[in-house]
PDB file of C-alpha atoms in Angstrom:
ATOM      1  CA  MET S   1     100.514  84.237  91.022  1.00 80.00           C
ATOM      2  CA  GLU S   2      98.344  87.241  91.822  1.00 86.00           C
ATOM      3  CA  TYR S   3      99.422  90.825  91.357  1.00 96.00           C
ATOM      4  CA  LEU S   4      98.480  94.125  92.955  1.00 96.00           C
ATOM      5  CA  LEU S   5      98.715  97.670  91.686  1.00 97.00           C
ATOM      6  CA  GLU S   6      99.602  99.864  94.659  1.00 98.00           C
ATOM      7  CA  VAL S   7      99.145 103.620  94.364  1.00 98.00           C
ATOM      8  CA  THR S   8     102.346 105.255  95.633  1.00 98.00           C
ATOM      9  CA  THR S   9     101.671 108.940  94.804  1.00 96.00           C
ATOM     10  CA  GLY S  10      98.582 111.061  94.361  1.00 90.00           C
ATOM     11  CA  ALA S  11      95.318 111.578  96.215  1.00 89.00           C
ATOM     12  CA  GLU S  12      94.619 107.831  96.268  1.00 94.00           C
ATOM     13  CA  ARG S  13      98.018 106.923  97.746  1.00 96.00           C
ATOM     14  CA  GLY S  14      97.920 103.591  99.584  1.00 97.00           C
ATOM     15  CA  GLU S  15      95.076 102.099  97.558  1.00 96.00           C
ATOM     16  CA  ARG S  16      95.677  98.554  96.319  1.00 97.00           C
ATOM     17  CA  HIS S  17      93.920  96.981  93.357  1.00 96.00           C
ATOM     18  CA  LYS S  18      94.006  93.215  92.741  1.00 95.00           C
ATOM     19  CA  LEU S  19      94.756  91.918  89.270  1.00 94.00           C
ATOM     20  CA  PRO S  20      93.916  88.184  89.205  1.00 92.00           C
ATOM     21  CA  LEU S  21      95.100  85.888  86.430  1.00 90.00           C
ATOM     22  CA  GLY S  22      92.885  86.218  83.353  1.00 87.00           C
ATOM     23  CA  SER S  23      91.750  89.748  84.173  1.00 88.00           C
ATOM     24  CA  TYR S  24      92.248  93.321  83.051  1.00 89.00           C
ATOM     25  CA  VAL S  25      91.519  96.778  84.416  1.00 92.00           C
ATOM     26  CA  VAL S  26      90.968 100.202  82.855  1.00 93.00           C
ATOM     27  CA  ILE S  27      92.776 103.161  84.439  1.00 95.00           C
ATOM     28  CA  GLY S  28      91.084 106.528  83.992  1.00 93.00           C
ATOM     29  CA  ARG S  29      90.181 109.918  85.407  1.00 92.00           C
ATOM     30  CA  ALA S  30      87.408 110.340  87.973  1.00 84.00           C
ATOM     31  CA  GLY S  31      85.263 113.323  88.759  1.00 66.00           C
ATOM     32  CA  ASN S  32      85.730 115.163  85.507  1.00 49.00           C
ATOM     33  CA  GLU S  33      83.298 117.821  84.365  1.00 49.00           C
ATOM     34  CA  ILE S  34      81.930 115.657  81.542  1.00 48.00           C
ATOM     35  CA  GLN S  35      81.408 112.518  83.609  1.00 47.00           C
ATOM     36  CA  HIS S  36      77.651 112.681  83.038  1.00 45.00           C
ATOM     37  CA  THR S  37      78.211 112.173  79.291  1.00 46.00           C
ATOM     38  CA  VAL S  38      80.251 108.987  79.734  1.00 47.00           C
ATOM     39  CA  GLN S  39      78.350 105.837  78.814  1.00 47.00           C
ATOM     40  CA  MET S  40      78.496 103.301  81.596  1.00 47.00           C
ATOM     41  CA  ALA S  41      77.967  99.554  81.536  1.00 51.00           C
ATOM     42  CA  ALA S  42      75.496  97.914  83.924  1.00 47.00           C
ATOM     43  CA  GLY S  43      78.359  97.085  86.325  1.00 54.00           C
ATOM     44  CA  GLY S  44      79.325 100.752  86.637  1.00 54.00           C
ATOM     45  CA  ASP S  45      82.399 100.667  84.407  1.00 66.00           C
ATOM     46  CA  ARG S  46      82.903 102.830  81.328  1.00 69.00           C
ATOM     47  CA  LEU S  47      81.942 101.481  77.950  1.00 72.00           C
ATOM     48  CA  LEU S  48      84.970 101.525  75.660  1.00 78.00           C
ATOM     49  CA  GLY S  49      84.555 102.682  72.074  1.00 79.00           C
ATOM     50  CA  ASP S  50      85.531 100.616  69.050  1.00 82.00           C
ATOM     51  CA  GLU S  51      88.861 102.424  68.622  1.00 86.00           C
ATOM     52  CA  LEU S  52      89.985 101.674  72.199  1.00 83.00           C
ATOM     53  CA  LEU S  53      88.745  98.090  71.990  1.00 81.00           C
ATOM     54  CA  ALA S  54      90.764  97.655  68.780  1.00 83.00           C
ATOM     55  CA  ILE S  55      93.918  98.870  70.580  1.00 82.00           C
ATOM     56  CA  ALA S  56      93.314  96.343  73.360  1.00 83.00           C
ATOM     57  CA  GLU S  57      92.658  93.520  70.876  1.00 82.00           C
ATOM     58  CA  ARG S  58      95.894  94.271  68.976  1.00 83.00           C
ATOM     59  CA  HIS S  59      97.814  94.192  72.267  1.00 83.00           C
ATOM     60  CA  ILE S  60      96.246  90.842  73.200  1.00 81.00           C
ATOM     61  CA  ALA S  61      96.920  89.424  69.738  1.00 81.00           C
ATOM     62  CA  ALA S  62     100.602  90.383  69.979  1.00 80.00           C
ATOM     63  CA  ARG S  63     100.817  88.636  73.372  1.00 72.00           C
ATOM     64  CA  SER S  64      98.999  85.609  71.943  1.00 68.00           C
ATOM     65  CA  ASP S  65     101.705  85.303  69.301  1.00 61.00           C
ATOM     66  CA  ARG S  66     104.151  84.898  72.207  1.00 58.00           C
ATOM     67  CA  GLY S  67     102.184  82.034  73.754  1.00 54.00           C
ATOM     68  CA  SER S  68      99.479  83.795  75.741  1.00 51.00           C
ATOM     69  CA  SER S  69      95.900  82.700  75.412  1.00 53.00           C
ATOM     70  CA  PRO S  70      93.006  83.138  75.012  1.00 52.00           C
ATOM     71  CA  HIS S  71      93.137  85.664  72.206  1.00 54.00           C
ATOM     72  CA  ARG S  72      90.024  87.800  72.794  1.00 54.00           C
ATOM     73  CA  LEU S  73      89.357  90.579  75.297  1.00 58.00           C
ATOM     74  CA  GLY S  74      85.849  89.267  75.925  1.00 54.00           C
ATOM     75  CA  VAL S  75      87.087  86.084  77.605  1.00 52.00           C
ATOM     76  CA  ARG S  76      88.992  88.035  80.241  1.00 71.00           C
ATOM     77  CA  LYS S  77      87.426  89.242  83.488  1.00 85.00           C
ATOM     78  CA  ARG S  78      87.170  92.997  83.709  1.00 85.00           C
ATOM     79  CA  MET S  79      87.998  94.230  87.174  1.00 89.00           C
ATOM     80  CA  PRO S  80      86.421  97.472  88.442  1.00 90.00           C
ATOM     81  CA  ASP S  81      87.875 100.561  86.776  1.00 90.00           C
ATOM     82  CA  ILE S  82      90.619 102.348  88.701  1.00 94.00           C
ATOM     83  CA  ASP S  83      89.729 106.040  88.657  1.00 93.00           C
ATOM     84  CA  PHE S  84      91.972 108.821  89.907  1.00 94.00           C
ATOM     85  CA  ALA S  85      91.257 112.453  90.807  1.00 92.00           C
ATOM     86  CA  ASP S  86      94.143 113.620  88.617  1.00 94.00           C
ATOM     87  CA  ALA S  87      93.554 116.106  85.789  1.00 93.00           C
ATOM     88  CA  GLY S  88      96.643 114.741  83.999  1.00 95.00           C
ATOM     89  CA  ILE S  89      94.924 111.400  83.411  1.00 96.00           C
ATOM     90  CA  SER S  90      92.687 110.840  80.399  1.00 94.00           C
ATOM     91  CA  ARG S  91      89.139 109.589  80.864  1.00 89.00           C
ATOM     92  CA  ASN S  92      90.250 106.192  79.471  1.00 92.00           C
ATOM     93  CA  HIS S  93      94.016 106.308  79.936  1.00 96.00           C
ATOM     94  CA  ALA S  94      95.401 102.745  79.918  1.00 96.00           C
ATOM     95  CA  MET S  95      94.565  99.073  80.387  1.00 95.00           C
ATOM     96  CA  VAL S  96      96.542  96.587  82.477  1.00 95.00           C
ATOM     97  CA  PHE S  97      96.324  92.850  81.690  1.00 91.00           C
ATOM     98  CA  HIS S  98      97.326  89.756  83.649  1.00 91.00           C
ATOM     99  CA  ASP S  99      97.595  86.583  81.567  1.00 86.00           C
ATOM    100  CA  GLN S 100      99.768  83.473  81.381  1.00 83.00           C
ATOM    101  CA  GLN S 101     102.675  85.588  80.063  1.00 83.00           C
ATOM    102  CA  GLY S 102     102.537  87.927  83.067  1.00 89.00           C
ATOM    103  CA  VAL S 103     101.330  91.518  83.415  1.00 94.00           C
ATOM    104  CA  SER S 104     101.289  94.086  80.634  1.00 94.00           C
ATOM    105  CA  ILE S 105      99.989  97.588  80.004  1.00 96.00           C
ATOM    106  CA  VAL S 106      98.685  99.358  76.911  1.00 95.00           C
ATOM    107  CA  ASP S 107      98.132 103.102  76.532  1.00 96.00           C
ATOM    108  CA  LEU S 108      94.682 104.028  75.194  1.00 94.00           C
ATOM    109  CA  MET S 109      95.721 107.089  73.159  1.00 93.00           C
ATOM    110  CA  SER S 110      96.007 109.144  76.351  1.00 95.00           C
ATOM    111  CA  THR S 111      96.814 112.844  76.152  1.00 94.00           C
ATOM    112  CA  ASN S 112      99.842 112.754  78.487  1.00 96.00           C
ATOM    113  CA  GLY S 113     101.070 109.225  77.822  1.00 97.00           C
ATOM    114  CA  THR S 114     101.711 106.206  79.987  1.00 98.00           C
ATOM    115  CA  HIS S 115     105.140 105.802  81.579  1.00 98.00           C
ATOM    116  CA  VAL S 116     106.825 102.674  82.911  1.00 98.00           C
ATOM    117  CA  ASN S 117     109.961 103.325  84.971  1.00 98.00           C
ATOM    118  CA  ASP S 118     110.085 106.869  83.501  1.00 96.00           C
ATOM    119  CA  ALA S 119     109.962 105.694  79.861  1.00 98.00           C
ATOM    120  CA  ILE S 120     106.902 106.555  77.796  1.00 98.00           C
ATOM    121  CA  VAL S 121     105.295 103.419  76.346  1.00 97.00           C
ATOM    122  CA  ALA S 122     102.542 102.492  73.905  1.00 96.00           C
ATOM    123  CA  ASP S 123     102.501  99.063  75.498  1.00 94.00           C
ATOM    124  CA  ALA S 124     104.896  97.117  77.686  1.00 95.00           C
ATOM    125  CA  ASP S 125     105.399  93.928  79.627  1.00 94.00           C
ATOM    126  CA  LEU S 126     105.650  94.646  83.353  1.00 97.00           C
ATOM    127  CA  ARG S 127     107.778  93.094  86.094  1.00 97.00           C
ATOM    128  CA  THR S 128     107.325  93.097  89.838  1.00 97.00           C
ATOM    129  CA  GLY S 129     108.434  96.468  91.216  1.00 98.00           C
ATOM    130  CA  ASP S 130     107.875  98.414  87.988  1.00 98.00           C
ATOM    131  CA  VAL S 131     106.468 101.906  88.444  1.00 98.00           C
ATOM    132  CA  ILE S 132     103.625 103.026  86.201  1.00 98.00           C
ATOM    133  CA  ARG S 133     102.953 106.754  85.934  1.00 98.00           C
ATOM    134  CA  VAL S 134      99.725 108.167  84.549  1.00 97.00           C
ATOM    135  CA  GLY S 135      99.344 111.911  84.959  1.00 96.00           C
ATOM    136  CA  ARG S 136     100.896 112.754  88.336  1.00 96.00           C
ATOM    137  CA  THR S 137      99.830 109.417  89.840  1.00 97.00           C
ATOM    138  CA  GLU S 138     102.238 106.504  90.264  1.00 98.00           C
ATOM    139  CA  LEU S 139     101.456 102.849  90.826  1.00 98.00           C
ATOM    140  CA  ARG S 140     103.854 100.026  91.663  1.00 98.00           C
ATOM    141  CA  LEU S 141     103.298  96.448  90.515  1.00 98.00           C
ATOM    142  CA  LEU S 142     103.518  94.044  93.448  1.00 97.00           C
ATOM    143  CA  VAL S 143     103.197  90.263  93.605  1.00 95.00           C
ATOM    144  CA  VAL S 144     100.977  88.647  96.248  1.00 88.00           C
ATOM    145  CA  GLY S 145     101.892  85.324  97.827  1.00 73.00           C
TER     146      GLY S 145
END
């Protein structure tokens, strides 16, 4: 099964971002005043510091204990970052994963938190139709096919 994140509110309303099996995506803020100081990887995505990578690895490890594999972030395909022109979103706000267990999200110590169906979450398993809110931007998880 393939999933999409569809932007339902905000300046980027209507955008759709694919989330294939075995992949993950970073959600963050675009166009901020300190963008020039952000370290970027060769592919154009942000480099994530050790603290954020550790959060992602703990999330993956917890999912692995429930039957998901493989265990490491490095064996997953990173999709292009999803950046929003929304001052309420942190530079590196959250990560969304799609693995054998389904789709999940983990907050990356964001300033304003990550919400799923209006509940603030540190991490959560997602279901089709769930609404993710970061800043003033909302995304809905859709299944394709």
